[in-house]
Short mmCIF file of C-alpha atoms in Angstrom, two decimals:
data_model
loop_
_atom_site.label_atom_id
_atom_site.label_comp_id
_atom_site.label_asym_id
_atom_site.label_seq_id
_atom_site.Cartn_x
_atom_site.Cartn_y
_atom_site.Cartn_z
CA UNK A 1 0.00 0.00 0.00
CA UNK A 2 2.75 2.88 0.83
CA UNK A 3 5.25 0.95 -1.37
CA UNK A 4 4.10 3.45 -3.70
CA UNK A 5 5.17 6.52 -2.22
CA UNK A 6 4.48 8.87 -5.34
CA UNK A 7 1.36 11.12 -4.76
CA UNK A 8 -1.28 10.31 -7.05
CA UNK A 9 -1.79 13.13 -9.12
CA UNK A 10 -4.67 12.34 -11.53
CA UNK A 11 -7.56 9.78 -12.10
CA UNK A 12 -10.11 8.19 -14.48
CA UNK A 13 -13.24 9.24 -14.54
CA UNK A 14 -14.84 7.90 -17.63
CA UNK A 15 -17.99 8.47 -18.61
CA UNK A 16 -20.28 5.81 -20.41
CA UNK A 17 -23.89 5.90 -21.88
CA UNK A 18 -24.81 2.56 -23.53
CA UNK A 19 -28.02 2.73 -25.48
CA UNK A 20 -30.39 1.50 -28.45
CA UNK A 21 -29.94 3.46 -31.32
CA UNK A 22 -32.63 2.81 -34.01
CA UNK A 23 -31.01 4.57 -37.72
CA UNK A 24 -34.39 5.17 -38.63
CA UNK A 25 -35.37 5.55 -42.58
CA UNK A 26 -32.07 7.65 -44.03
CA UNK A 27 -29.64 5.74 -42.30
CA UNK A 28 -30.58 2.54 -42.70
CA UNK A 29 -30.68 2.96 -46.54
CA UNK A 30 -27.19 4.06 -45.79
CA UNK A 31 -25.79 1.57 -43.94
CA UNK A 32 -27.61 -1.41 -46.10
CA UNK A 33 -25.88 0.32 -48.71
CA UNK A 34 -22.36 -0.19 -47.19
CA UNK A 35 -22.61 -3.42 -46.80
CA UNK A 36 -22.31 -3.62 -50.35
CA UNK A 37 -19.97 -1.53 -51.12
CA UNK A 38 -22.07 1.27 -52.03
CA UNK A 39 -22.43 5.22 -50.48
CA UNK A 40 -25.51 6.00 -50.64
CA UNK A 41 -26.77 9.33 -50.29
CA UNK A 42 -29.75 11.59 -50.82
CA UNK A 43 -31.78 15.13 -51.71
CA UNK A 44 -34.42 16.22 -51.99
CA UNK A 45 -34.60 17.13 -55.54
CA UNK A 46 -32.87 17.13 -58.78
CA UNK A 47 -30.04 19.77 -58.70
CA UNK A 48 -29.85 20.36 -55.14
CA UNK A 49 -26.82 19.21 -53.40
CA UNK A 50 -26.66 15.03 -51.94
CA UNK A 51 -26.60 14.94 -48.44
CA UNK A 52 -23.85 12.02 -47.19
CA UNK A 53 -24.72 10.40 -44.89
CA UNK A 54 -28.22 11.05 -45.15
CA UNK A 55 -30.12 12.63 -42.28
CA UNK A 56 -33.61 12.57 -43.97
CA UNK A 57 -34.02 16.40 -44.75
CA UNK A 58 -32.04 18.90 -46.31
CA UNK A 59 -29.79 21.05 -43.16
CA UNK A 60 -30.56 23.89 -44.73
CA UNK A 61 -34.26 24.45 -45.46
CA UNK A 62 -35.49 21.36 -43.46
CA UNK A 63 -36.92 19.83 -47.07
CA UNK A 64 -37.45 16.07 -46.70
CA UNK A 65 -34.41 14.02 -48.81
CA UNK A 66 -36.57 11.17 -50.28
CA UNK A 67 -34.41 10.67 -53.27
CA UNK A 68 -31.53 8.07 -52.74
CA UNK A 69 -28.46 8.92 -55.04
CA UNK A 70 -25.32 6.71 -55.20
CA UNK A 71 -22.23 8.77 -54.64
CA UNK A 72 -18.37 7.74 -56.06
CA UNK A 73 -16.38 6.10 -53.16
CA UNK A 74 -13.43 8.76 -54.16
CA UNK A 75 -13.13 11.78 -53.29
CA UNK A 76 -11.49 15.09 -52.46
CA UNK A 77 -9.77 16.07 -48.68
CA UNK A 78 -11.47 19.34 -48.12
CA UNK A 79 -10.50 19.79 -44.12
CA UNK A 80 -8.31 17.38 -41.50
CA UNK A 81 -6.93 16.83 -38.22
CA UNK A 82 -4.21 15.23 -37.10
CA UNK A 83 -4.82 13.12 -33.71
CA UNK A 84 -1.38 12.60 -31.32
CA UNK A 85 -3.59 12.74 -28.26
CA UNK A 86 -4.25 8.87 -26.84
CA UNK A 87 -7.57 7.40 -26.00
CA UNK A 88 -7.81 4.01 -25.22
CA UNK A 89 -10.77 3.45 -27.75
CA UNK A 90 -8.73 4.50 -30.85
CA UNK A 91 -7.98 1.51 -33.04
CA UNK A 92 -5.66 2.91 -34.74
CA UNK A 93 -2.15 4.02 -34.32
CA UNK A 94 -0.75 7.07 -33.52
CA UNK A 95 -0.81 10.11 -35.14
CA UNK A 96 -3.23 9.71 -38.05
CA UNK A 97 -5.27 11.35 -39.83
CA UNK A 98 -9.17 12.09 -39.34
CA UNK A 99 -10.37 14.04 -42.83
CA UNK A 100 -13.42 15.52 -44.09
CA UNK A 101 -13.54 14.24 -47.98
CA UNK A 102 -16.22 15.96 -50.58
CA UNK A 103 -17.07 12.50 -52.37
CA UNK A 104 -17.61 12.95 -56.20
CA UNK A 105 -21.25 13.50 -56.33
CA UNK A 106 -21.95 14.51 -52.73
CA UNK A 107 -22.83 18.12 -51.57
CA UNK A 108 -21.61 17.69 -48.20
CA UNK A 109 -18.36 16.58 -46.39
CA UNK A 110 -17.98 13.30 -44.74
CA UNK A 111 -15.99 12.44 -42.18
CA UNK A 112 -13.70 9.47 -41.76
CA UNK A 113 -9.66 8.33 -41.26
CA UNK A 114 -6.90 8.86 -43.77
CA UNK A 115 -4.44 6.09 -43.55
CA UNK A 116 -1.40 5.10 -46.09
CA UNK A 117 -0.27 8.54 -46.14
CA UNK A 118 2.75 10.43 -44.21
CA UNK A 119 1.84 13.30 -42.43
CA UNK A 120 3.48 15.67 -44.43
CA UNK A 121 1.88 14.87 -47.28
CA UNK A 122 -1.65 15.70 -46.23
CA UNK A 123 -3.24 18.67 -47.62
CA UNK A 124 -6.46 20.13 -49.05
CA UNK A 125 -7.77 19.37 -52.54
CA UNK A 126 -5.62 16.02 -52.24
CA UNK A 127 -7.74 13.11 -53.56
CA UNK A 128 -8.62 10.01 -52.32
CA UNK A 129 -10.18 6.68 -52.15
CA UNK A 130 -12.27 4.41 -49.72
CA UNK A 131 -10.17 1.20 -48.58
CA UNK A 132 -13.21 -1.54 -47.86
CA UNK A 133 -13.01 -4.22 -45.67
CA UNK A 134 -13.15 -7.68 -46.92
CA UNK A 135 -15.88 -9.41 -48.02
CA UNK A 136 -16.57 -11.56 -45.10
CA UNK A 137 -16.55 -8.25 -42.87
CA UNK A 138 -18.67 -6.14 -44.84
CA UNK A 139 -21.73 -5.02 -43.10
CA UNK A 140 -24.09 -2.30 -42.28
CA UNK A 141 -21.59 -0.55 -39.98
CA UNK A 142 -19.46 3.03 -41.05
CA UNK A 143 -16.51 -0.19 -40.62
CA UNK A 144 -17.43 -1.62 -44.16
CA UNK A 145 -15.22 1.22 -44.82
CA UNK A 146 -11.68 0.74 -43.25
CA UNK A 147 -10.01 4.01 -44.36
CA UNK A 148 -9.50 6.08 -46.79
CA UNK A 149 -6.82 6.21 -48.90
CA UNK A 150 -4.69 8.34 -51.31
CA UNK A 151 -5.39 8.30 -54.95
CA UNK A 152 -2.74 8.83 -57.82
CA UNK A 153 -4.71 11.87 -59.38
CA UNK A 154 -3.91 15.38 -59.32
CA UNK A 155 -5.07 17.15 -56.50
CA UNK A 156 -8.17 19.46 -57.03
CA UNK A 157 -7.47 23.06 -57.04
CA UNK A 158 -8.32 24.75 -53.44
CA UNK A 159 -10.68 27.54 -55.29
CA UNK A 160 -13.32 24.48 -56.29
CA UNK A 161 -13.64 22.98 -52.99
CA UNK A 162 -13.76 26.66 -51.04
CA UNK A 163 -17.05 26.56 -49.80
CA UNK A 164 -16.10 22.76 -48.14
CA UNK A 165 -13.12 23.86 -46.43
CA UNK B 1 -26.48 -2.97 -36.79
CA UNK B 2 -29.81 -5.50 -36.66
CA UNK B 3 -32.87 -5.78 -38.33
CA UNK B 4 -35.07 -5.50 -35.78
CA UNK B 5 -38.93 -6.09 -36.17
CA UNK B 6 -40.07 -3.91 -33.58
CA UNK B 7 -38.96 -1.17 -35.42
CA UNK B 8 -40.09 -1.75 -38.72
CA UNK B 9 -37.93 -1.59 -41.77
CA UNK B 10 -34.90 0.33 -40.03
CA UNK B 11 -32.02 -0.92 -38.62
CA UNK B 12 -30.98 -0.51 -34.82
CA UNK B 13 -28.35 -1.79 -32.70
CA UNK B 14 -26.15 -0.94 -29.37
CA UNK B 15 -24.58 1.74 -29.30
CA UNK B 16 -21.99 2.90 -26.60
CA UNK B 17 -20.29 6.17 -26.32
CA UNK B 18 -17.74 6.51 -23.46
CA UNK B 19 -14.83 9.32 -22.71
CA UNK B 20 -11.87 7.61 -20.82
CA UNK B 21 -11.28 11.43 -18.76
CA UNK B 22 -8.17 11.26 -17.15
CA UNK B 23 -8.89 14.34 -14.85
CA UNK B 24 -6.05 15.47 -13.29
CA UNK B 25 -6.00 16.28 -9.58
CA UNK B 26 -4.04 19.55 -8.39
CA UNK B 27 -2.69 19.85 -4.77
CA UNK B 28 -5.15 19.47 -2.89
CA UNK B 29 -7.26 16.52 -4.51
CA UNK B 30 -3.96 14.88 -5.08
CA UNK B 31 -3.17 15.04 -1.22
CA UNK B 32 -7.18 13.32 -1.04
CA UNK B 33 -6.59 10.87 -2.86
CA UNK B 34 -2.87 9.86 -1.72
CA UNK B 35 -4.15 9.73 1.76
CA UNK B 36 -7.02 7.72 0.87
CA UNK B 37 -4.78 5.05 -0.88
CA UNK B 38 -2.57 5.23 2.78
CA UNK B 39 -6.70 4.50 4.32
CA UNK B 40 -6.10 7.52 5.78
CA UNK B 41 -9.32 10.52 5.11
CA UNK B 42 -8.34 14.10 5.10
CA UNK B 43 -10.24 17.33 4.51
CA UNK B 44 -9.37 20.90 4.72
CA UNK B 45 -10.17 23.84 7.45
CA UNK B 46 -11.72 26.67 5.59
CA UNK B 47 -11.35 30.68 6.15
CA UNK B 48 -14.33 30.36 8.77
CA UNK B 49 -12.93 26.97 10.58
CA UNK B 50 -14.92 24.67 9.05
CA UNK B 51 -13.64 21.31 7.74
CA UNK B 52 -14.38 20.33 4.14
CA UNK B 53 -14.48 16.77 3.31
CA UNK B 54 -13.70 16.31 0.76
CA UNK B 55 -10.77 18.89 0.26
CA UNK B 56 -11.59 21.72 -1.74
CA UNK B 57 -8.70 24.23 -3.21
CA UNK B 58 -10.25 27.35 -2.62
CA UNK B 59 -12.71 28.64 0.33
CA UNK B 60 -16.57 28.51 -1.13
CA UNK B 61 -17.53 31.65 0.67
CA UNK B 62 -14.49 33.75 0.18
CA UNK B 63 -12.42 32.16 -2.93
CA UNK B 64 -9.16 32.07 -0.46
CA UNK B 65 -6.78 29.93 -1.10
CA UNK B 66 -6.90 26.84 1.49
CA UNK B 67 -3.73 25.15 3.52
CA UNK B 68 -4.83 23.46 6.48
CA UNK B 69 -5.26 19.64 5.91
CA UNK B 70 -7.50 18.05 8.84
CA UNK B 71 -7.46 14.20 9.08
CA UNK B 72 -11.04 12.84 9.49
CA UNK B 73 -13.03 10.16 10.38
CA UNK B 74 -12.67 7.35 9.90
CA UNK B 75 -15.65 7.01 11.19
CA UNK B 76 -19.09 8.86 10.27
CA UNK B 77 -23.04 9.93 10.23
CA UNK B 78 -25.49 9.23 7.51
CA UNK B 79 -27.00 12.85 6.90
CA UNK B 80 -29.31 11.36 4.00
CA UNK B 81 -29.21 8.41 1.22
CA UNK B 82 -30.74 6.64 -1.85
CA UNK B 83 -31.47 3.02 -1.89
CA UNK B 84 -30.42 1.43 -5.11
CA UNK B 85 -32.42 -1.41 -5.45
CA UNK B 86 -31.75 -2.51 -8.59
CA UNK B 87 -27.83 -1.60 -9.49
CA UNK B 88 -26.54 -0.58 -12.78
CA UNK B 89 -23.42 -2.78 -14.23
CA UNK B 90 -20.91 0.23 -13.42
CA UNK B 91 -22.28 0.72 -9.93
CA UNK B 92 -19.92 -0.34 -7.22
CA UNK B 93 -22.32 -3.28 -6.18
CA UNK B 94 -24.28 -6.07 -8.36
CA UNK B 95 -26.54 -6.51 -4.90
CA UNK B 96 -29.14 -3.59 -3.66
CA UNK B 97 -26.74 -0.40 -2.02
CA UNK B 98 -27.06 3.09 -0.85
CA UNK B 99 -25.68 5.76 -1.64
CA UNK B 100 -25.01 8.13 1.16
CA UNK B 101 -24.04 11.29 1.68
CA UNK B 102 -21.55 10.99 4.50
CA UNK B 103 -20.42 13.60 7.59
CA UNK B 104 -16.92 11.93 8.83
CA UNK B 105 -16.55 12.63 12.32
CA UNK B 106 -14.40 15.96 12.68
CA UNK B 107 -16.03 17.40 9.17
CA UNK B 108 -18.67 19.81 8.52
CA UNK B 109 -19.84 18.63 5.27
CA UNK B 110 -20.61 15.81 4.01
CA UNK B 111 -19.49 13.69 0.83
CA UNK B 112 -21.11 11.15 -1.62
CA UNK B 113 -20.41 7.59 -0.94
CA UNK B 114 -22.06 4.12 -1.37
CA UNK B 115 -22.93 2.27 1.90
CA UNK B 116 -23.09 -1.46 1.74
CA UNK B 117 -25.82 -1.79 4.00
CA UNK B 118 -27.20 -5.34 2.72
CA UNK B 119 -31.13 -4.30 3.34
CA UNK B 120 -32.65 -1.04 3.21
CA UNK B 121 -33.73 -1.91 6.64
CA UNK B 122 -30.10 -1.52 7.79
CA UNK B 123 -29.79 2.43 7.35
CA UNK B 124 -31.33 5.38 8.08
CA UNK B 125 -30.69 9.07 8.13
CA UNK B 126 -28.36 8.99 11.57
CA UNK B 127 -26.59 5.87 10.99
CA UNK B 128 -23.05 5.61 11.96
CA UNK B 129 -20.82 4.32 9.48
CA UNK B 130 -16.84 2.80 8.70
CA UNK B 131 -15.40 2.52 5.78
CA UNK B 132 -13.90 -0.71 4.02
CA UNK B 133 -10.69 -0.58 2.14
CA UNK B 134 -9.99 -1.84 -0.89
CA UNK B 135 -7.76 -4.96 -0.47
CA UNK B 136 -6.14 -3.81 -3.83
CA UNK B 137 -5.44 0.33 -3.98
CA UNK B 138 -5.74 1.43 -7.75
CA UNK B 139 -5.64 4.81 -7.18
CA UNK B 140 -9.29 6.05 -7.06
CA UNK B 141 -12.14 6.90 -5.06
CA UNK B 142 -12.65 2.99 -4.54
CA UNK B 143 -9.79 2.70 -2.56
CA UNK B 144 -12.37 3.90 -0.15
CA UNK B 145 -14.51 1.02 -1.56
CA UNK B 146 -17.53 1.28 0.59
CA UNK B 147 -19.22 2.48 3.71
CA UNK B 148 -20.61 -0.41 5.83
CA UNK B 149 -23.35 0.45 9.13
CA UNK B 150 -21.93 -0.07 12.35
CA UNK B 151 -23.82 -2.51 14.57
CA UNK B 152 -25.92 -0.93 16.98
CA UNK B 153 -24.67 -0.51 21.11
#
């Protein structure tokens, strides 16, 4: 007991809600669709921008988003973060790289980790690519998508993806 | 995620969201907590003499800075509880518990604890109480991990 003669100087206090989350119409569409490889978004009319992930109406005028619309599973790095701070619930190692890509086709950013990439490299209007998980682990979970990844194409100049950033 | 029938065509599933906090302590928690790994319960004199269990940094009335540490207790008074009849999985207990708010003897306030009282029978507002150590210290509040009621006479 006072083998330990260092004070202690901190402790954990975590803090835990457990609960049943039901996705409700929008993201169920969206999740059945990742567990076949597909993004699926939606709007709420021709022309007007593809919400991803779907939330069921349009942020900004509250319109319902009935229309499903496959997006491209590339896209463009249009914000990111770089995480050094630990957390026992991070599965990956650190630093990486959380990003918000613009997918080709979407309206809106969406938010997942960058991996296969050095930190110095990063930057906006890079492009990129979602890594899938295998077959057998596909499934209606954000995980059918491992990571994203980069892309070998030029990198999208910073004035078309201003409003994202 | 599951298909679940009860909720028609969408999909649902458990979720958890937790925050590991590491909070750290400052002086005077720090000197709490130490203590309470040594089973030893300490609180702190404030500008107007009284003792504050547990230690605060700064005096609630007058926001001066505090010094005095004032070991407690260990023994103490039930000033009120809740009886947990039906525990939660991160609740100290998996059996039916109180939890107390506690005036160690030699303190003026009183602090949150849970008081292993076996029946709600066993505890009342008035109660005297001693704590049980944790065989194991880790470094937490449940080195302290329990109140227990004294036997009566």
């Amino acid at each position: 007991m006072s083998d330990a003669p260092e004070p202690i100087t901190s402790i954990i206090t975590p803090v835990r809600l457990e609960y049943d989350f039901t996705a409700g119409a929008a993201a169920t569409m969206f999740l059945r669709g990742l567990a076949q490889r597909k993004i699926i978004g939606a709007r709420s009319r021709p022309g007007e921008p593809v919400m991803v992930p779907p939330r069921g109406a349009d942020p900004r005028t509250a319109e319902l988003t009935l229309e499903a619309v496959e997006v491209s599973d590339q896209g463009t790095v249009v914000s990111y973060s770089i995480v050094r701070v630990p957390s026992d619930n991070i599965p990956f190692e650190l630093p990486y790289v959380c990003i918000n890509v613009l997918l080709d086709g979407a309206g809106l950013a969406f938010f997942h980790v960058l991996q296969e990439c050095p930190l110095d490299e990063v930057r906006l209007g890079m492009r990129v690519k979602a890594h899938w998980a295998p077959d057998d682990q596909l499934d209606t979970s954000v995980t059918s998508i491992e990571y994203f990844e980069p892309l070998d194409e030029p990198d999208v100049p910073f004035e078309e993806i201003r409003e994202h950033t | 995620m599951n298909e679940n029938s009860a909720t028609g065509d969408s999909l649902s599933g458990l979720h958890v969201l937790e925050y590991p906090y590491r909070r750290s302590l400052g002086p005077v928690l720090s000197r709490f907590f130490t203590d309470l790994r040594d089973r030893k319960l300490t609180g702190i004199r404030d500008a107007s003499g009284r003792v504050l269990v547990p230690p605060q940094e700064y005096d609630p009335e007058t926001a001066e800075t505090l010094h005095e540490f004032v070991s407690v207790g260990p023994g103490g008074e039930v000033v009120s509880y809740s009886w947990v009849a039906e525990p939660r999985s991160k609740q100290p207990f998996d059996h039916p518990f109180a939890y107390a708010l506690i005036r160690l003897d030699g303190a003026d306030t009183a602090m949150l604890h849970a008081v292993d009282a076996g029946e709600e029978s066993r505890i009342s507002v008035g109660s005297r109480v001693r704590p049980r150590w944790a065989a194991e210290p880790g470094g937490s509040i449940l080195d302290l991990a329990c109140f227990e009621v004294e036997e009566e006479g």
